[in-house]
Amino acid sequence: MTKGYAAYYILLTLGIYIIGAAGIDLMDNDATQYSTIAMQMKDSGNYLEPVWRDWEYLDKPPLLFWLSSWFFSLFGTGHFAYRLPSILVNLLGIYSTYKLGKKLYNEQTGLIAAVIFATTFANFVVNHDVRTDTMLTGFTVFSLWQLLEYLDNKRISHFIWTFIGIGLSMLTKGPIGIMVPILAAGPYLIFRKRWKDLFRPEWLLGLLIIAIVLSPMVIGLYRQHGWTGIEFYFWNQSFGRLTGENYWVDNSGPFFFVHSFLWSFLPWTLLALVAYIKKWIVLIGKKEQNPEILCLSGITLVFIGMSMSSYKLPHYIYVVFPLVAILTGAFIEQSFRSVKWEGFGKPLTVGQIVLNILLWFAIILTFLIFPGAAWYLYLVEWFILGYFIYTLTIKDLTIPVIFRSSLVTILGVAFILNTHFYPSLCDYQAGPIVGRELKKMDIDPADFLVYKAHRPSLDFYAERILPRSEDITSFDSIVGTNHTRVVFTRAQFLPDLTNEGYRFDTIRRYEDFHISQLTLPFLNPASRDEAVRICYLLSLKN
């Protein structure tokens, strides 16, 4: 693979990122809550003490909020400005994956790894459904790359950037930002018997750099929450999930991240699993000092640690995806050089092609789930599908068939997801639609009330914090005090209002669904009407 070939496909990938970032509404609840916090920061000018609505916010470190609020100041409040900082950090992560893969193996491995990481299904999702993990992953692989550069050439710039990167990772999602480099680089140094590097006194100076980077957040935590906030950040939020001290608990099992990985690393999952197993065999079977240990230890130890957590979500494991991509890239590059038949063996090639075909069937299914797509989307998708079929016939000695065909497959899948599937989902998310309408109406928050139907997207897309009520007593009090004239609620709560004697006209009816938690009844057009919730924008009568 040439640099030009890799750059071409990464630019296509970036284009799909941007299409999604510009054209897809933010999904409730996390992304819309984070964007609302950033909006409130921008409006208040208070960056050290985050708030969400009128609550002092503690759950996540503030870097995402800081950067997004600054971009709101530059470009205006909107979902593209919210996502743009994360996309830029993700590009840093893609470049760092290339450099780290090149450092550990060679140029070809680095290029393949960068393309694989950029085009995982997870990466397409996290660049529009932006959480803190997008930045965490980018800064973490950057700090690992800089650390290995420093260990080899001892340049002070690499040393400084290593610990700035770790500090920024911790500013994004807490102590996991330092644990991943430790769990990856520690066994790497031990395995290679680099004891002096393991116990270098300058690591203490590195901790000082991290402390300087974290200092604005720590000051804010202390001012807002006292020592409780600092303890929560450095212990309860991360390690407390292992000890049971954190109140977040779910019923996910110990293999939750295994099946999360299987779908989120598509279309490269099969190749990644084979690469992971083969690299362990290589490491155990050879006495030489192999680079595999850095990626293998980082992946394995982080997987085990996160699997022991009392609370899990699929995106938590994305932080190790650059390391998985490097292992996979090394496997592809080495196998292609050493084996004649496309470098992978017939069973693996056939299995990957079958997986790609299944992905094409899945994307064609989206046109049945949400019919009525624009004609040009059909045209583009048929063109990409035709090129996929053509890739199966190419006898190119520089790029394996299953790599090229998988790359074309995921670009076709991601293009339709970002131009058709996710925008169609957003038609069933009432919050952004109502928020935009309220913004156009230029309604005073005192004239509006959300009754038992609040979502953070309402506040963000209305660009104002909207009053809400969760019981009829407070509803009566707010309406009586503010002379509320417009109400947003769900159909099931209309009897609460009529029983209290309120009269109203319907401004608009909405079909609403929690689109970040899809179900088969919702995806089936025949049963969708039964799965959605009906909401109303009401005008109260005097």
XYZ file of C-alpha atoms in Angstrom:
542
model
C 0.000 0.000 0.000
C 1.304 3.433 -0.929
C 0.850 6.621 1.087
C -1.245 7.988 -1.766
C -3.595 4.998 -1.664
C -3.999 5.285 2.126
C -4.508 9.055 1.960
C -7.150 8.654 -0.765
C -9.261 6.279 1.304
C -8.789 8.241 4.531
C -9.968 11.397 2.714
C -13.056 9.499 1.516
C -13.574 8.355 5.096
C -13.210 11.923 6.393
C -15.822 13.035 3.868
C -18.272 10.492 5.279
C -17.440 11.646 8.832
C -18.270 15.227 7.841
C -21.500 14.241 6.099
C -22.633 12.557 9.308
C -21.423 15.388 11.535
C -23.294 17.979 9.483
C -26.428 16.052 8.565
C -27.374 13.886 11.565
C -29.050 15.276 14.680
C -27.419 14.561 18.016
C -28.861 11.520 19.749
C -30.320 11.639 23.244
C -29.142 11.358 25.922
C -25.347 11.554 26.329
C -24.365 13.591 23.269
C -27.194 16.082 23.731
C -26.437 16.436 27.441
C -22.749 17.087 26.743
C -23.541 19.589 23.995
C -25.961 21.402 26.318
C -23.257 21.644 28.998
C -20.914 23.136 26.382
C -23.646 25.583 25.297
C -24.184 26.700 28.898
C -20.412 27.141 29.313
C -20.307 29.364 26.254
C -23.267 31.433 27.443
C -22.062 31.820 31.039
C -18.314 32.075 30.422
C -17.759 29.781 33.425
C -15.409 27.029 32.243
C -14.198 25.731 35.603
C -17.555 24.778 37.112
C -19.667 22.820 34.583
C -23.435 22.791 35.023
C -26.187 20.945 33.219
C -29.410 22.932 33.412
C -29.335 24.079 37.061
C -27.378 21.080 38.427
C -23.684 21.097 39.246
C -22.213 18.534 36.860
C -19.600 16.006 38.011
C -19.828 12.854 35.894
C -17.239 13.539 33.125
C -14.036 15.654 32.903
C -14.477 18.933 31.025
C -12.198 18.873 27.950
C -14.975 17.933 25.515
C -17.143 20.702 26.971
C -14.329 23.263 26.822
C -13.417 22.592 23.202
C -17.015 22.375 21.969
C -17.987 25.609 23.748
C -15.021 27.397 22.138
C -16.103 26.108 18.738
C -19.630 27.360 19.472
C -18.094 30.798 20.006
C -16.331 30.541 16.634
C -19.018 28.940 14.485
C -22.261 29.314 16.426
C -24.115 26.758 18.519
C -24.933 23.659 16.494
C -24.257 19.970 16.230
C -21.482 20.302 13.639
C -19.523 22.734 15.819
C -20.009 20.376 18.771
C -18.605 17.431 16.818
C -15.755 19.188 15.018
C -13.181 19.147 17.882
C -13.682 15.404 18.305
C -13.250 14.797 14.569
C -9.972 16.747 14.626
C -8.679 14.734 17.601
C -9.788 11.550 15.835
C -7.659 12.556 12.830
C -4.753 12.949 15.247
C -5.521 9.412 16.443
C -5.503 8.054 12.879
C -2.149 9.703 12.174
C -0.747 8.489 15.493
C -1.897 4.939 14.681
C 0.073 5.141 11.446
C 3.171 6.436 13.225
C 2.943 3.904 16.059
C 2.420 1.013 13.623
C 5.394 2.212 11.590
C 7.475 2.507 14.770
C 6.631 -1.000 15.954
C 6.766 -2.742 12.552
C 7.206 -0.869 9.263
C 5.695 1.722 6.931
C 3.255 -0.705 5.314
C 1.888 -1.879 8.658
C 1.400 1.705 9.783
C -0.522 2.653 6.650
C -2.754 -0.429 6.776
C -3.382 0.070 10.505
C -4.360 3.726 10.021
C -6.850 2.811 7.290
C -8.304 -0.029 9.377
C -8.733 2.150 12.476
C -10.280 4.988 10.464
C -12.819 2.693 8.813
C -14.095 0.581 11.689
C -17.844 0.762 12.171
C -17.231 2.241 15.619
C -15.205 5.126 14.212
C -17.957 6.117 11.817
C -20.432 6.103 14.717
C -18.364 8.011 17.299
C -17.714 10.843 14.862
C -21.402 11.764 14.874
C -22.608 10.226 18.152
C -19.806 12.060 19.945
C -19.007 11.011 23.498
C -15.806 11.539 25.464
C -14.343 8.297 24.054
C -13.600 9.830 20.636
C -11.054 12.235 22.125
C -9.847 9.697 24.689
C -8.848 7.272 21.930
C -7.077 9.917 19.847
C -5.039 11.367 22.704
C -4.188 7.929 24.132
C -2.669 6.503 20.939
C -0.876 9.838 20.410
C 0.724 9.602 23.861
C 1.795 5.981 23.213
C 3.438 6.956 19.922
C 5.278 9.841 21.569
C 6.361 7.611 24.467
C 7.988 5.069 22.150
C 9.702 7.863 20.249
C 11.113 9.218 23.497
C 12.292 5.812 24.673
C 14.277 5.390 21.452
C 15.774 8.847 20.889
C 15.369 10.629 24.259
C 14.238 13.893 22.653
C 12.724 16.260 25.176
C 9.902 17.229 22.774
C 8.661 13.631 22.660
C 8.852 13.460 26.458
C 6.749 16.612 26.867
C 4.184 15.564 24.276
C 3.863 12.110 25.867
C 2.675 13.561 29.151
C 0.651 16.347 27.595
C -1.162 13.626 25.635
C -1.763 11.601 28.800
C -2.972 14.724 30.595
C -5.398 15.526 27.780
C -6.630 11.912 27.833
C -7.317 12.261 31.557
C -9.028 15.615 30.956
C -11.304 13.758 28.576
C -12.309 10.696 30.591
C -10.301 10.367 33.786
C -7.612 7.929 34.986
C -8.213 5.512 32.088
C -6.127 8.037 30.111
C -2.990 7.061 32.024
C -3.874 3.419 32.662
C -3.912 2.407 28.983
C -0.342 3.648 28.306
C 0.846 1.974 31.517
C -0.849 -1.342 30.698
C 0.554 -1.286 27.153
C 4.057 0.125 27.650
C 4.807 -1.453 31.047
C 4.766 -5.107 29.869
C 6.507 -3.995 26.658
C 9.492 -2.684 28.649
C 9.503 -5.660 31.024
C 9.390 -8.179 28.170
C 12.299 -6.442 26.458
C 14.189 -6.197 29.784
C 14.530 -2.435 29.546
C 14.721 -1.971 33.299
C 16.365 1.444 33.148
C 13.536 2.765 31.004
C 11.004 1.305 33.405
C 12.380 3.194 36.406
C 13.629 6.431 34.863
C 13.582 9.306 37.399
C 12.221 11.715 34.780
C 8.865 9.928 34.937
C 8.305 12.025 38.079
C 8.709 15.149 35.925
C 6.159 13.629 33.567
C 3.700 13.364 36.441
C 4.287 17.065 37.082
C 3.390 17.849 33.451
C 0.203 15.821 33.838
C -0.608 17.731 37.046
C -0.156 21.062 35.239
C -2.480 19.953 32.426
C -5.082 18.777 34.948
C -4.784 21.797 37.250
C -7.642 23.918 35.774
C -10.021 20.958 36.140
C -8.840 20.177 39.686
C -9.317 23.806 40.721
C -12.822 23.727 39.296
C -13.621 20.425 41.008
C -12.498 21.773 44.373
C -14.362 25.051 43.982
C -17.542 23.298 42.926
C -17.522 20.052 44.948
C -14.676 20.253 47.461
C -12.517 17.193 48.126
C -15.489 14.969 47.247
C -15.238 16.035 43.609
C -11.498 15.328 43.440
C -11.969 11.918 45.049
C -14.777 11.140 42.604
C -12.591 12.034 39.612
C -9.438 10.183 40.669
C -11.093 7.140 42.233
C -14.861 6.582 42.336
C -15.683 7.271 38.697
C -13.123 4.752 37.375
C -11.722 2.412 40.012
C -14.952 2.589 42.005
C -16.600 0.596 39.248
C -14.275 -2.285 40.107
C -14.650 -1.994 43.903
C -18.407 -1.357 43.869
C -18.061 2.182 45.263
C -19.552 3.749 42.138
C -23.346 3.928 42.085
C -23.510 3.048 38.362
C -24.371 -0.659 38.110
C -25.891 -2.754 35.316
C -26.476 -6.434 34.619
C -24.001 -6.820 31.730
C -21.959 -9.998 31.936
C -18.179 -10.521 31.851
C -18.225 -11.073 28.065
C -20.092 -7.857 27.264
C -17.102 -6.271 25.534
C -16.423 -9.401 23.511
C -19.711 -9.225 21.623
C -19.458 -5.409 21.542
C -16.134 -5.790 19.754
C -17.558 -8.246 17.227
C -19.917 -5.667 15.707
C -18.063 -2.433 16.444
C -14.809 -3.445 14.719
C -16.569 -4.490 11.494
C -15.654 -5.141 8.735
C -12.235 -6.072 10.157
C -13.432 -8.276 13.037
C -12.574 -11.639 11.511
C -9.098 -10.513 10.487
C -8.535 -8.926 13.908
C -9.449 -12.107 15.785
C -7.126 -14.220 13.645
C -4.363 -11.620 14.029
C -4.782 -11.507 17.817
C -4.536 -15.305 18.164
C -1.638 -15.608 15.733
C 0.336 -12.814 17.426
C 0.016 -14.565 20.800
C 1.303 -17.760 19.192
C 4.215 -15.849 17.677
C 5.017 -14.160 20.982
C 4.920 -17.383 23.006
C 6.730 -19.494 20.445
C 9.725 -17.217 19.811
C 12.478 -16.074 22.124
C 13.263 -12.889 20.212
C 11.998 -9.533 21.464
C 8.858 -8.975 19.419
C 6.903 -5.702 19.247
C 3.620 -7.598 19.604
C 3.701 -7.350 23.390
C 2.804 -3.646 23.458
C -0.424 -4.116 21.521
C -1.265 -7.507 23.031
C -0.822 -6.356 26.625
C -2.650 -3.084 26.015
C -5.606 -4.855 24.425
C -5.771 -7.811 26.821
C -5.256 -6.024 30.132
C -7.648 -3.196 29.283
C -10.253 -5.732 28.118
C -9.930 -7.677 31.383
C -10.027 -4.560 33.548
C -13.072 -3.106 31.830
C -14.839 -6.472 31.859
C -14.575 -6.470 35.668
C -16.407 -3.140 35.848
C -19.882 -3.034 37.374
C -21.109 -0.780 34.574
C -20.361 -1.176 30.853
C -21.255 0.513 27.588
C -19.979 -0.580 24.142
C -17.953 2.582 23.462
C -15.807 2.119 26.583
C -13.619 -0.419 24.759
C -12.960 1.774 21.697
C -9.801 3.131 23.355
C -7.875 -0.037 22.384
C -9.018 -0.051 18.742
C -5.819 1.627 17.433
C -3.809 -1.195 19.027
C -6.116 -3.821 17.497
C -5.739 -2.076 14.131
C -1.929 -2.200 14.396
C -1.948 -5.934 15.203
C -4.329 -6.544 12.309
C -2.265 -4.382 9.962
C 0.916 -6.273 10.908
C -0.811 -9.609 10.309
C -2.076 -8.527 6.881
C 1.270 -7.087 5.812
C 3.347 -10.046 7.029
C 0.952 -12.691 5.702
C 0.730 -11.114 2.275
C 4.509 -11.077 2.003
C 4.931 -14.686 3.075
C 2.019 -16.598 1.504
C 1.269 -16.752 -2.210
C -2.506 -17.076 -2.212
C -3.502 -13.500 -1.305
C -1.535 -13.875 1.880
C -4.359 -15.191 4.078
C -5.277 -18.691 3.084
C -8.456 -19.741 1.335
C -10.742 -20.223 4.396
C -10.018 -16.749 5.753
C -10.428 -15.107 2.365
C -13.731 -16.855 1.740
C -14.941 -16.049 5.264
C -14.128 -12.355 4.878
C -15.808 -12.109 1.497
C -18.931 -13.795 2.912
C -18.906 -11.279 5.774
C -18.660 -8.411 3.292
C -21.609 -9.776 1.300
C -23.672 -10.009 4.491
C -22.873 -6.367 5.220
C -24.106 -5.450 1.748
C -27.366 -7.302 2.402
C -27.680 -5.421 5.690
C -27.244 -2.037 4.025
C -29.717 -2.915 1.281
C -32.123 -3.789 4.093
C -31.950 -0.182 5.340
C -33.755 0.901 2.173
C -36.597 -1.444 3.167
C -36.581 -0.295 6.795
C -36.821 3.337 5.675
C -38.152 3.408 2.084
C -38.233 6.528 -0.021
C -34.530 7.374 -0.153
C -33.394 10.002 -2.642
C -32.728 8.595 -6.107
C -29.090 9.681 -6.113
C -28.395 7.573 -2.997
C -29.505 4.481 -4.877
C -27.268 5.496 -7.772
C -24.196 6.040 -5.591
C -24.760 2.825 -3.675
C -25.185 0.735 -6.822
C -21.959 2.238 -8.141
C -20.066 1.313 -4.939
C -21.609 -2.171 -4.972
C -20.470 -2.607 -8.576
C -16.964 -1.559 -7.615
C -17.026 -4.056 -4.726
C -17.839 -6.851 -7.158
C -15.057 -5.621 -9.424
C -12.529 -5.712 -6.539
C -13.082 -9.446 -6.235
C -11.635 -9.890 -9.736
C -8.596 -7.589 -9.434
C -5.250 -9.380 -9.517
C -3.229 -6.651 -7.832
C -0.040 -7.876 -6.206
C 0.220 -4.838 -3.901
C -3.154 -4.976 -2.115
C -4.911 -8.210 -1.039
C -8.393 -8.802 -2.446
C -10.047 -9.130 0.947
C -8.481 -5.891 2.201
C -9.604 -3.833 -0.789
C -13.072 -5.422 -0.944
C -13.582 -4.923 2.815
C -12.543 -1.294 2.531
C -14.987 -0.645 -0.300
C -17.708 -2.466 1.648
C -17.404 -0.383 4.814
C -17.291 2.877 2.849
C -20.501 1.891 1.068
C -22.123 0.876 4.353
C -21.032 4.035 6.165
C -22.134 6.294 3.303
C -25.709 4.983 3.387
C -25.814 4.994 7.181
C -24.792 8.663 7.291
C -26.882 9.853 4.347
C -30.021 7.738 4.735
C -30.348 5.471 7.770
C -29.384 7.818 10.600
C -31.132 10.889 9.089
C -34.270 8.741 8.741
C -33.948 7.723 12.402
C -33.805 11.397 13.360
C -37.302 11.889 11.945
C -38.453 9.881 14.976
C -36.536 11.909 17.558
C -38.934 14.636 18.623
C -36.522 16.645 20.785
C -34.403 18.249 18.029
C -37.478 18.868 15.855
C -39.371 20.628 18.638
C -36.239 22.495 19.747
C -35.749 23.956 16.257
C -39.394 24.959 16.054
C -39.174 26.743 19.399
C -36.060 28.550 18.212
C -37.917 29.720 15.090
C -40.843 30.811 17.250
C -38.312 32.728 19.401
C -40.357 31.633 22.369
C -39.497 32.955 25.811
C -38.655 30.039 28.160
C -41.132 31.526 30.635
C -43.909 30.906 28.085
C -43.019 27.243 27.558
C -43.103 24.096 29.691
C -42.068 20.470 29.137
C -44.313 18.081 31.025
C -42.857 14.614 31.747
C -41.188 14.499 28.311
C -37.873 16.295 28.704
C -34.833 15.330 26.644
C -31.542 17.284 26.571
C -31.975 17.729 22.810
C -34.894 20.096 23.469
C -32.608 22.544 25.269
C -29.730 22.250 22.810
C -31.716 22.727 19.605
C -33.836 25.496 21.132
C -30.532 27.061 22.294
C -32.017 27.836 25.683
C -32.734 26.009 28.928
C -36.431 25.167 28.951
C -38.572 24.796 32.096
C -39.803 21.307 32.827
C -42.189 19.649 35.233
C -42.318 16.019 36.349
C -45.616 16.120 38.290
C -48.964 17.889 37.986
C -48.518 19.866 41.206
C -45.372 21.607 39.970
C -47.034 21.987 36.544
C -49.886 23.936 38.133
C -47.424 26.078 40.061
C -45.257 26.932 37.032
C -48.215 27.645 34.752
C -49.808 29.872 37.394
C -46.593 31.786 37.973
C -45.262 32.123 34.423
C -48.540 32.217 32.487
C -47.283 29.373 30.285
C -48.873 29.303 26.835
C -47.068 26.390 25.078
C -46.576 22.856 26.459
C -44.707 19.824 25.129
C -45.765 16.418 26.468
C -46.513 12.818 25.529
C -49.947 11.513 24.646
C -50.070 9.318 27.749
C -49.889 12.401 30.003
C -52.710 14.383 28.350
C -55.279 13.051 30.883
C -53.230 14.685 33.664
C -53.914 18.058 32.056
C -57.564 17.491 31.181
C -58.315 16.179 34.671
C -56.946 19.451 36.070
C -59.276 21.424 33.817
C -56.749 22.640 31.266
C -57.956 23.265 27.727
C -55.608 23.276 24.778
C -55.227 23.182 21.016
C -52.734 20.905 19.246
C -49.993 22.793 17.430
C -48.293 19.661 16.135
C -48.187 15.910 16.681
C -44.869 13.995 16.715
C -43.759 10.365 16.551
C -40.930 9.867 19.048
C -38.522 7.035 19.777
C -35.293 6.680 21.778
C -33.218 6.104 18.636
C -29.993 5.191 20.431
C -31.773 2.060 21.728
C -33.208 0.439 18.603
C -35.653 -2.469 18.765
C -36.961 -4.885 16.137
C -40.578 -3.626 16.444
C -39.358 -0.105 15.632
C -37.158 -1.200 12.728
C -40.039 -3.166 11.197
C -42.197 -0.677 9.229
C -45.257 -2.875 9.828
C -45.007 -2.573 13.633
C -43.342 0.853 13.932
C -46.554 2.716 14.685
C -46.991 0.583 17.806
C -43.371 1.089 18.918
C -43.212 4.886 18.744
C -44.510 7.269 21.394
C -46.851 10.056 20.375
C -45.962 13.544 21.592
C -47.738 16.869 21.244
C -46.895 20.536 21.164
C -49.908 22.202 22.750
C -51.222 25.740 23.000
C -52.960 26.300 26.337
C -56.245 28.205 26.273
C -57.062 30.858 28.819
